[in-house]
Amino acid sequence: MQVLVRDNNVDQALRVLKKKMQREGLFREMKERRAYEKPSERRVREKAQAISRQRKAARKKMQREGLLAGPKRATTAR
């Protein structure tokens, strides 16, 4: 992973790097690898993640088809 530092602005480059790492899922993977995970726990976690993905996809599909209301939008006070 590579990030360019422009005008010696290291803070901005660090923010860009952190955002890229977040998108790639590096932080999640580092957290998972921090401690040993038993194979049975791994199967349970992966199954729960798969179910969550399925539900999310089904919910989005229903929203696109108009069967469910879309996500609530934040209203600004005027």
PDB file of N, CA and C in Angstrom:
ATOM      1  N   MET A   1       0.853  -1.168   0.000  1.00  0.00           N
ATOM      2  CA  MET A   1       0.000   0.000   0.000  1.00  0.00           C
ATOM      3  C   MET A   1       0.897   1.228   0.000  1.00  0.00           C
ATOM      4  N   GLN A   2       0.551   2.202  -0.818  1.00  0.00           N
ATOM      5  CA  GLN A   2       1.403   3.359  -0.986  1.00  0.00           C
ATOM      6  C   GLN A   2       0.577   4.631  -0.873  1.00  0.00           C
ATOM      7  N   VAL A   3       1.135   5.620  -0.165  1.00  0.00           N
ATOM      8  CA  VAL A   3       0.473   6.908  -0.010  1.00  0.00           C
ATOM      9  C   VAL A   3       1.499   7.991  -0.301  1.00  0.00           C
ATOM     10  N   LEU A   4       1.114   8.963  -1.098  1.00  0.00           N
ATOM     11  CA  LEU A   4       2.014  10.067  -1.416  1.00  0.00           C
ATOM     12  C   LEU A   4       1.895  11.163  -0.370  1.00  0.00           C
ATOM     13  N   VAL A   5       3.044  11.727   0.031  1.00  0.00           N
ATOM     14  CA  VAL A   5       3.060  12.847   0.972  1.00  0.00           C
ATOM     15  C   VAL A   5       3.285  14.109   0.155  1.00  0.00           C
ATOM     16  N   ARG A   6       2.317  14.999   0.191  1.00  0.00           N
ATOM     17  CA  ARG A   6       2.418  16.232  -0.588  1.00  0.00           C
ATOM     18  C   ARG A   6       2.714  17.409   0.329  1.00  0.00           C
ATOM     19  N   ASP A   7       3.632  18.250  -0.059  1.00  0.00           N
ATOM     20  CA  ASP A   7       3.993  19.466   0.689  1.00  0.00           C
ATOM     21  C   ASP A   7       4.355  19.155   2.136  1.00  0.00           C
ATOM     22  N   ASN A   8       5.018  18.038   2.368  1.00  0.00           N
ATOM     23  CA  ASN A   8       5.421  17.620   3.722  1.00  0.00           C
ATOM     24  C   ASN A   8       4.243  17.546   4.685  1.00  0.00           C
ATOM     25  N   ASN A   9       3.061  17.271   4.185  1.00  0.00           N
ATOM     26  CA  ASN A   9       1.863  17.170   5.020  1.00  0.00           C
ATOM     27  C   ASN A   9       1.666  15.704   5.420  1.00  0.00           C
ATOM     28  N   VAL A  10       2.374  15.300   6.469  1.00  0.00           N
ATOM     29  CA  VAL A  10       2.354  13.912   6.917  1.00  0.00           C
ATOM     30  C   VAL A  10       1.013  13.562   7.555  1.00  0.00           C
ATOM     31  N   ASP A  11       0.405  14.522   8.234  1.00  0.00           N
ATOM     32  CA  ASP A  11      -0.885  14.254   8.891  1.00  0.00           C
ATOM     33  C   ASP A  11      -1.951  13.847   7.878  1.00  0.00           C
ATOM     34  N   GLN A  12      -2.001  14.563   6.758  1.00  0.00           N
ATOM     35  CA  GLN A  12      -2.985  14.227   5.736  1.00  0.00           C
ATOM     36  C   GLN A  12      -2.676  12.862   5.124  1.00  0.00           C
ATOM     37  N   ALA A  13      -1.390  12.572   4.915  1.00  0.00           N
ATOM     38  CA  ALA A  13      -1.002  11.277   4.354  1.00  0.00           C
ATOM     39  C   ALA A  13      -1.389  10.146   5.304  1.00  0.00           C
ATOM     40  N   LEU A  14      -1.232  10.351   6.607  1.00  0.00           N
ATOM     41  CA  LEU A  14      -1.629   9.336   7.589  1.00  0.00           C
ATOM     42  C   LEU A  14      -3.134   9.101   7.554  1.00  0.00           C
ATOM     43  N   ARG A  15      -3.910  10.175   7.425  1.00  0.00           N
ATOM     44  CA  ARG A  15      -5.366  10.022   7.342  1.00  0.00           C
ATOM     45  C   ARG A  15      -5.751   9.212   6.113  1.00  0.00           C
ATOM     46  N   VAL A  16      -5.100   9.498   4.985  1.00  0.00           N
ATOM     47  CA  VAL A  16      -5.392   8.765   3.757  1.00  0.00           C
ATOM     48  C   VAL A  16      -5.023   7.295   3.931  1.00  0.00           C
ATOM     49  N   LEU A  17      -3.867   7.033   4.556  1.00  0.00           N
ATOM     50  CA  LEU A  17      -3.424   5.659   4.780  1.00  0.00           C
ATOM     51  C   LEU A  17      -4.411   4.904   5.666  1.00  0.00           C
ATOM     52  N   LYS A  18      -4.848   5.547   6.754  1.00  0.00           N
ATOM     53  CA  LYS A  18      -5.802   4.891   7.654  1.00  0.00           C
ATOM     54  C   LYS A  18      -7.107   4.583   6.943  1.00  0.00           C
ATOM     55  N   LYS A  19      -7.567   5.496   6.081  1.00  0.00           N
ATOM     56  CA  LYS A  19      -8.807   5.270   5.346  1.00  0.00           C
ATOM     57  C   LYS A  19      -8.659   4.095   4.381  1.00  0.00           C
ATOM     58  N   LYS A  20      -7.491   4.011   3.702  1.00  0.00           N
ATOM     59  CA  LYS A  20      -7.249   2.892   2.792  1.00  0.00           C
ATOM     60  C   LYS A  20      -7.214   1.578   3.555  1.00  0.00           C
ATOM     61  N   MET A  21      -6.550   1.566   4.708  1.00  0.00           N
ATOM     62  CA  MET A  21      -6.459   0.348   5.510  1.00  0.00           C
ATOM     63  C   MET A  21      -7.839  -0.063   6.007  1.00  0.00           C
ATOM     64  N   GLN A  22      -8.666   0.903   6.371  1.00  0.00           N
ATOM     65  CA  GLN A  22     -10.027   0.619   6.833  1.00  0.00           C
ATOM     66  C   GLN A  22     -10.833  -0.036   5.722  1.00  0.00           C
ATOM     67  N   ARG A  23     -10.729   0.521   4.492  1.00  0.00           N
ATOM     68  CA  ARG A  23     -11.470  -0.031   3.358  1.00  0.00           C
ATOM     69  C   ARG A  23     -11.037  -1.451   3.029  1.00  0.00           C
ATOM     70  N   GLU A  24      -9.751  -1.731   3.177  1.00  0.00           N
ATOM     71  CA  GLU A  24      -9.220  -3.057   2.866  1.00  0.00           C
ATOM     72  C   GLU A  24      -9.564  -4.078   3.948  1.00  0.00           C
ATOM     73  N   GLY A  25     -10.004  -3.614   5.115  1.00  0.00           N
ATOM     74  CA  GLY A  25     -10.344  -4.525   6.199  1.00  0.00           C
ATOM     75  C   GLY A  25      -9.135  -4.967   6.999  1.00  0.00           C
ATOM     76  N   LEU A  26      -8.051  -4.198   6.920  1.00  0.00           N
ATOM     77  CA  LEU A  26      -6.825  -4.565   7.617  1.00  0.00           C
ATOM     78  C   LEU A  26      -6.993  -4.493   9.128  1.00  0.00           C
ATOM     79  N   PHE A  27      -7.687  -3.471   9.625  1.00  0.00           N
ATOM     80  CA  PHE A  27      -7.852  -3.312  11.073  1.00  0.00           C
ATOM     81  C   PHE A  27      -8.667  -4.469  11.646  1.00  0.00           C
ATOM     82  N   ARG A  28      -9.703  -4.877  10.917  1.00  0.00           N
ATOM     83  CA  ARG A  28     -10.539  -5.989  11.379  1.00  0.00           C
ATOM     84  C   ARG A  28      -9.717  -7.268  11.439  1.00  0.00           C
ATOM     85  N   GLU A  29      -8.898  -7.481  10.407  1.00  0.00           N
ATOM     86  CA  GLU A  29      -8.085  -8.693  10.365  1.00  0.00           C
ATOM     87  C   GLU A  29      -7.032  -8.693  11.474  1.00  0.00           C
ATOM     88  N   MET A  30      -6.433  -7.534  11.745  1.00  0.00           N
ATOM     89  CA  MET A  30      -5.437  -7.453  12.819  1.00  0.00           C
ATOM     90  C   MET A  30      -6.090  -7.767  14.170  1.00  0.00           C
ATOM     91  N   LYS A  31      -7.299  -7.270  14.363  1.00  0.00           N
ATOM     92  CA  LYS A  31      -8.008  -7.519  15.614  1.00  0.00           C
ATOM     93  C   LYS A  31      -8.324  -9.002  15.759  1.00  0.00           C
ATOM     94  N   GLU A  32      -8.730  -9.649  14.659  1.00  0.00           N
ATOM     95  CA  GLU A  32      -9.039 -11.076  14.710  1.00  0.00           C
ATOM     96  C   GLU A  32      -7.806 -11.912  15.003  1.00  0.00           C
ATOM     97  N   ARG A  33      -6.670 -11.496  14.480  1.00  0.00           N
ATOM     98  CA  ARG A  33      -5.440 -12.275  14.653  1.00  0.00           C
ATOM     99  C   ARG A  33      -4.725 -11.995  15.970  1.00  0.00           C
ATOM    100  N   ARG A  34      -5.218 -11.052  16.735  1.00  0.00           N
ATOM    101  CA  ARG A  34      -4.561 -10.676  17.984  1.00  0.00           C
ATOM    102  C   ARG A  34      -4.494 -11.850  18.956  1.00  0.00           C
ATOM    103  N   ALA A  35      -5.521 -12.665  18.982  1.00  0.00           N
ATOM    104  CA  ALA A  35      -5.562 -13.805  19.894  1.00  0.00           C
ATOM    105  C   ALA A  35      -5.992 -15.036  19.104  1.00  0.00           C
ATOM    106  N   TYR A  36      -5.632 -16.195  19.601  1.00  0.00           N
ATOM    107  CA  TYR A  36      -5.994 -17.443  18.924  1.00  0.00           C
ATOM    108  C   TYR A  36      -7.500 -17.635  18.961  1.00  0.00           C
ATOM    109  N   GLU A  37      -8.024 -18.109  17.858  1.00  0.00           N
ATOM    110  CA  GLU A  37      -9.450 -18.380  17.765  1.00  0.00           C
ATOM    111  C   GLU A  37      -9.631 -19.869  17.466  1.00  0.00           C
ATOM    112  N   LYS A  38     -10.389 -20.535  18.315  1.00  0.00           N
ATOM    113  CA  LYS A  38     -10.615 -21.960  18.109  1.00  0.00           C
ATOM    114  C   LYS A  38     -11.369 -22.176  16.800  1.00  0.00           C
ATOM    115  N   PRO A  39     -11.091 -23.285  16.122  1.00  0.00           N
ATOM    116  CA  PRO A  39     -11.781 -23.554  14.859  1.00  0.00           C
ATOM    117  C   PRO A  39     -13.299 -23.556  14.994  1.00  0.00           C
ATOM    118  N   SER A  40     -13.813 -24.055  16.109  1.00  0.00           N
ATOM    119  CA  SER A  40     -15.272 -24.066  16.290  1.00  0.00           C
ATOM    120  C   SER A  40     -15.802 -22.638  16.409  1.00  0.00           C
ATOM    121  N   GLU A  41     -15.065 -21.760  17.113  1.00  0.00           N
ATOM    122  CA  GLU A  41     -15.483 -20.361  17.242  1.00  0.00           C
ATOM    123  C   GLU A  41     -15.413 -19.664  15.886  1.00  0.00           C
ATOM    124  N   ARG A  42     -14.401 -20.016  15.099  1.00  0.00           N
ATOM    125  CA  ARG A  42     -14.242 -19.432  13.775  1.00  0.00           C
ATOM    126  C   ARG A  42     -15.421 -19.798  12.884  1.00  0.00           C
ATOM    127  N   ARG A  43     -15.843 -21.067  12.930  1.00  0.00           N
ATOM    128  CA  ARG A  43     -16.988 -21.501  12.124  1.00  0.00           C
ATOM    129  C   ARG A  43     -18.252 -20.754  12.536  1.00  0.00           C
ATOM    130  N   VAL A  44     -18.458 -20.605  13.842  1.00  0.00           N
ATOM    131  CA  VAL A  44     -19.646 -19.909  14.339  1.00  0.00           C
ATOM    132  C   VAL A  44     -19.631 -18.455  13.868  1.00  0.00           C
ATOM    133  N   ARG A  45     -18.468 -17.789  13.972  1.00  0.00           N
ATOM    134  CA  ARG A  45     -18.358 -16.387  13.561  1.00  0.00           C
ATOM    135  C   ARG A  45     -18.596 -16.237  12.063  1.00  0.00           C
ATOM    136  N   GLU A  46     -17.977 -17.108  11.271  1.00  0.00           N
ATOM    137  CA  GLU A  46     -18.131 -17.013   9.823  1.00  0.00           C
ATOM    138  C   GLU A  46     -19.574 -17.275   9.389  1.00  0.00           C
ATOM    139  N   LYS A  47     -20.234 -18.217  10.071  1.00  0.00           N
ATOM    140  CA  LYS A  47     -21.632 -18.501   9.748  1.00  0.00           C
ATOM    141  C   LYS A  47     -22.512 -17.296  10.085  1.00  0.00           C
ATOM    142  N   ALA A  48     -22.248 -16.661  11.237  1.00  0.00           N
ATOM    143  CA  ALA A  48     -23.017 -15.481  11.625  1.00  0.00           C
ATOM    144  C   ALA A  48     -22.793 -14.341  10.632  1.00  0.00           C
ATOM    145  N   GLN A  49     -21.551 -14.178  10.168  1.00  0.00           N
ATOM    146  CA  GLN A  49     -21.266 -13.136   9.188  1.00  0.00           C
ATOM    147  C   GLN A  49     -21.982 -13.409   7.874  1.00  0.00           C
ATOM    148  N   ALA A  50     -22.034 -14.678   7.466  1.00  0.00           N
ATOM    149  CA  ALA A  50     -22.711 -15.035   6.222  1.00  0.00           C
ATOM    150  C   ALA A  50     -24.200 -14.748   6.321  1.00  0.00           C
ATOM    151  N   ILE A  51     -24.797 -15.078   7.468  1.00  0.00           N
ATOM    152  CA  ILE A  51     -26.228 -14.813   7.678  1.00  0.00           C
ATOM    153  C   ILE A  51     -26.484 -13.311   7.623  1.00  0.00           C
ATOM    154  N   SER A  52     -25.604 -12.540   8.251  1.00  0.00           N
ATOM    155  CA  SER A  52     -25.746 -11.090   8.260  1.00  0.00           C
ATOM    156  C   SER A  52     -25.664 -10.522   6.849  1.00  0.00           C
ATOM    157  N   ARG A  53     -24.723 -11.035   6.047  1.00  0.00           N
ATOM    158  CA  ARG A  53     -24.598 -10.587   4.660  1.00  0.00           C
ATOM    159  C   ARG A  53     -25.855 -10.913   3.865  1.00  0.00           C
ATOM    160  N   GLN A  54     -26.394 -12.119   4.074  1.00  0.00           N
ATOM    161  CA  GLN A  54     -27.612 -12.533   3.363  1.00  0.00           C
ATOM    162  C   GLN A  54     -28.783 -11.617   3.715  1.00  0.00           C
ATOM    163  N   ARG A  55     -28.938 -11.333   5.006  1.00  0.00           N
ATOM    164  CA  ARG A  55     -30.041 -10.469   5.441  1.00  0.00           C
ATOM    165  C   ARG A  55     -29.903  -9.067   4.870  1.00  0.00           C
ATOM    166  N   LYS A  56     -28.658  -8.559   4.864  1.00  0.00           N
ATOM    167  CA  LYS A  56     -28.427  -7.219   4.332  1.00  0.00           C
ATOM    168  C   LYS A  56     -28.766  -7.173   2.849  1.00  0.00           C
ATOM    169  N   ALA A  57     -28.338  -8.192   2.090  1.00  0.00           N
ATOM    170  CA  ALA A  57     -28.627  -8.241   0.656  1.00  0.00           C
ATOM    171  C   ALA A  57     -30.131  -8.326   0.409  1.00  0.00           C
ATOM    172  N   ALA A  58     -30.824  -9.142   1.188  1.00  0.00           N
ATOM    173  CA  ALA A  58     -32.274  -9.279   1.035  1.00  0.00           C
ATOM    174  C   ALA A  58     -32.979  -7.963   1.361  1.00  0.00           C
ATOM    175  N   ARG A  59     -32.508  -7.286   2.420  1.00  0.00           N
ATOM    176  CA  ARG A  59     -33.107  -6.009   2.810  1.00  0.00           C
ATOM    177  C   ARG A  59     -32.916  -4.972   1.704  1.00  0.00           C
ATOM    178  N   LYS A  60     -31.705  -4.905   1.129  1.00  0.00           N
ATOM    179  CA  LYS A  60     -31.447  -3.954   0.052  1.00  0.00           C
ATOM    180  C   LYS A  60     -32.300  -4.265  -1.182  1.00  0.00           C
ATOM    181  N   LYS A  61     -32.448  -5.559  -1.483  1.00  0.00           N
ATOM    182  CA  LYS A  61     -33.253  -5.962  -2.636  1.00  0.00           C
ATOM    183  C   LYS A  61     -34.701  -5.540  -2.440  1.00  0.00           C
ATOM    184  N   MET A  62     -35.227  -5.745  -1.233  1.00  0.00           N
ATOM    185  CA  MET A  62     -36.613  -5.360  -0.955  1.00  0.00           C
ATOM    186  C   MET A  62     -36.785  -3.847  -1.025  1.00  0.00           C
ATOM    187  N   GLN A  63     -35.764  -3.092  -0.587  1.00  0.00           N
ATOM    188  CA  GLN A  63     -35.842  -1.635  -0.672  1.00  0.00           C
ATOM    189  C   GLN A  63     -35.853  -1.183  -2.130  1.00  0.00           C
ATOM    190  N   ARG A  64     -35.031  -1.826  -2.964  1.00  0.00           N
ATOM    191  CA  ARG A  64     -35.001  -1.470  -4.381  1.00  0.00           C
ATOM    192  C   ARG A  64     -36.337  -1.765  -5.052  1.00  0.00           C
ATOM    193  N   GLU A  65     -36.982  -2.855  -4.641  1.00  0.00           N
ATOM    194  CA  GLU A  65     -38.257  -3.239  -5.240  1.00  0.00           C
ATOM    195  C   GLU A  65     -39.428  -2.461  -4.653  1.00  0.00           C
ATOM    196  N   GLY A  66     -39.174  -1.667  -3.628  1.00  0.00           N
ATOM    197  CA  GLY A  66     -40.216  -0.841  -3.054  1.00  0.00           C
ATOM    198  C   GLY A  66     -41.061  -1.540  -2.012  1.00  0.00           C
ATOM    199  N   LEU A  67     -40.639  -2.717  -1.567  1.00  0.00           N
ATOM    200  CA  LEU A  67     -41.407  -3.449  -0.562  1.00  0.00           C
ATOM    201  C   LEU A  67     -41.094  -2.978   0.857  1.00  0.00           C
ATOM    202  N   LEU A  68     -39.950  -2.333   1.027  1.00  0.00           N
ATOM    203  CA  LEU A  68     -39.554  -1.790   2.323  1.00  0.00           C
ATOM    204  C   LEU A  68     -39.223  -0.313   2.154  1.00  0.00           C
ATOM    205  N   ALA A  69     -39.436   0.446   3.209  1.00  0.00           N
ATOM    206  CA  ALA A  69     -39.040   1.855   3.167  1.00  0.00           C
ATOM    207  C   ALA A  69     -37.533   1.943   3.161  1.00  0.00           C
ATOM    208  N   GLY A  70     -37.013   2.944   2.498  1.00  0.00           N
ATOM    209  CA  GLY A  70     -35.565   3.139   2.415  1.00  0.00           C
ATOM    210  C   GLY A  70     -34.994   3.569   3.753  1.00  0.00           C
ATOM    211  N   PRO A  71     -33.670   3.700   3.822  1.00  0.00           N
ATOM    212  CA  PRO A  71     -33.052   4.124   5.077  1.00  0.00           C
ATOM    213  C   PRO A  71     -33.495   5.534   5.450  1.00  0.00           C
ATOM    214  N   LYS A  72     -33.632   5.772   6.740  1.00  0.00           N
ATOM    215  CA  LYS A  72     -34.074   7.074   7.216  1.00  0.00           C
ATOM    216  C   LYS A  72     -32.965   8.093   7.010  1.00  0.00           C
ATOM    217  N   ARG A  73     -33.362   9.258   6.544  1.00  0.00           N
ATOM    218  CA  ARG A  73     -32.379  10.309   6.297  1.00  0.00           C
ATOM    219  C   ARG A  73     -32.437  11.323   7.429  1.00  0.00           C
ATOM    220  N   ALA A  74     -31.263  11.847   7.762  1.00  0.00           N
ATOM    221  CA  ALA A  74     -31.192  12.835   8.826  1.00  0.00           C
ATOM    222  C   ALA A  74     -31.769  14.154   8.315  1.00  0.00           C
ATOM    223  N   THR A  75     -32.614  14.751   9.123  1.00  0.00           N
ATOM    224  CA  THR A  75     -33.178  16.039   8.740  1.00  0.00           C
ATOM    225  C   THR A  75     -32.421  17.135   9.461  1.00  0.00           C
ATOM    226  N   THR A  76     -32.227  18.230   8.772  1.00  0.00           N
ATOM    227  CA  THR A  76     -31.494  19.348   9.383  1.00  0.00           C
ATOM    228  C   THR A  76     -32.501  20.378   9.865  1.00  0.00           C
ATOM    229  N   ALA A  77     -32.219  20.940  11.021  1.00  0.00           N
ATOM    230  CA  ALA A  77     -33.096  21.961  11.582  1.00  0.00           C
ATOM    231  C   ALA A  77     -32.856  23.273  10.869  1.00  0.00           C
ATOM    232  N   ARG A  78     -33.948  23.893  10.423  1.00  0.00           N
ATOM    233  CA  ARG A  78     -33.808  25.180   9.711  1.00  0.00           C
ATOM    234  C   ARG A  78     -34.514  26.270  10.423  1.00  0.00           C
TER     235      ARG A  78
END
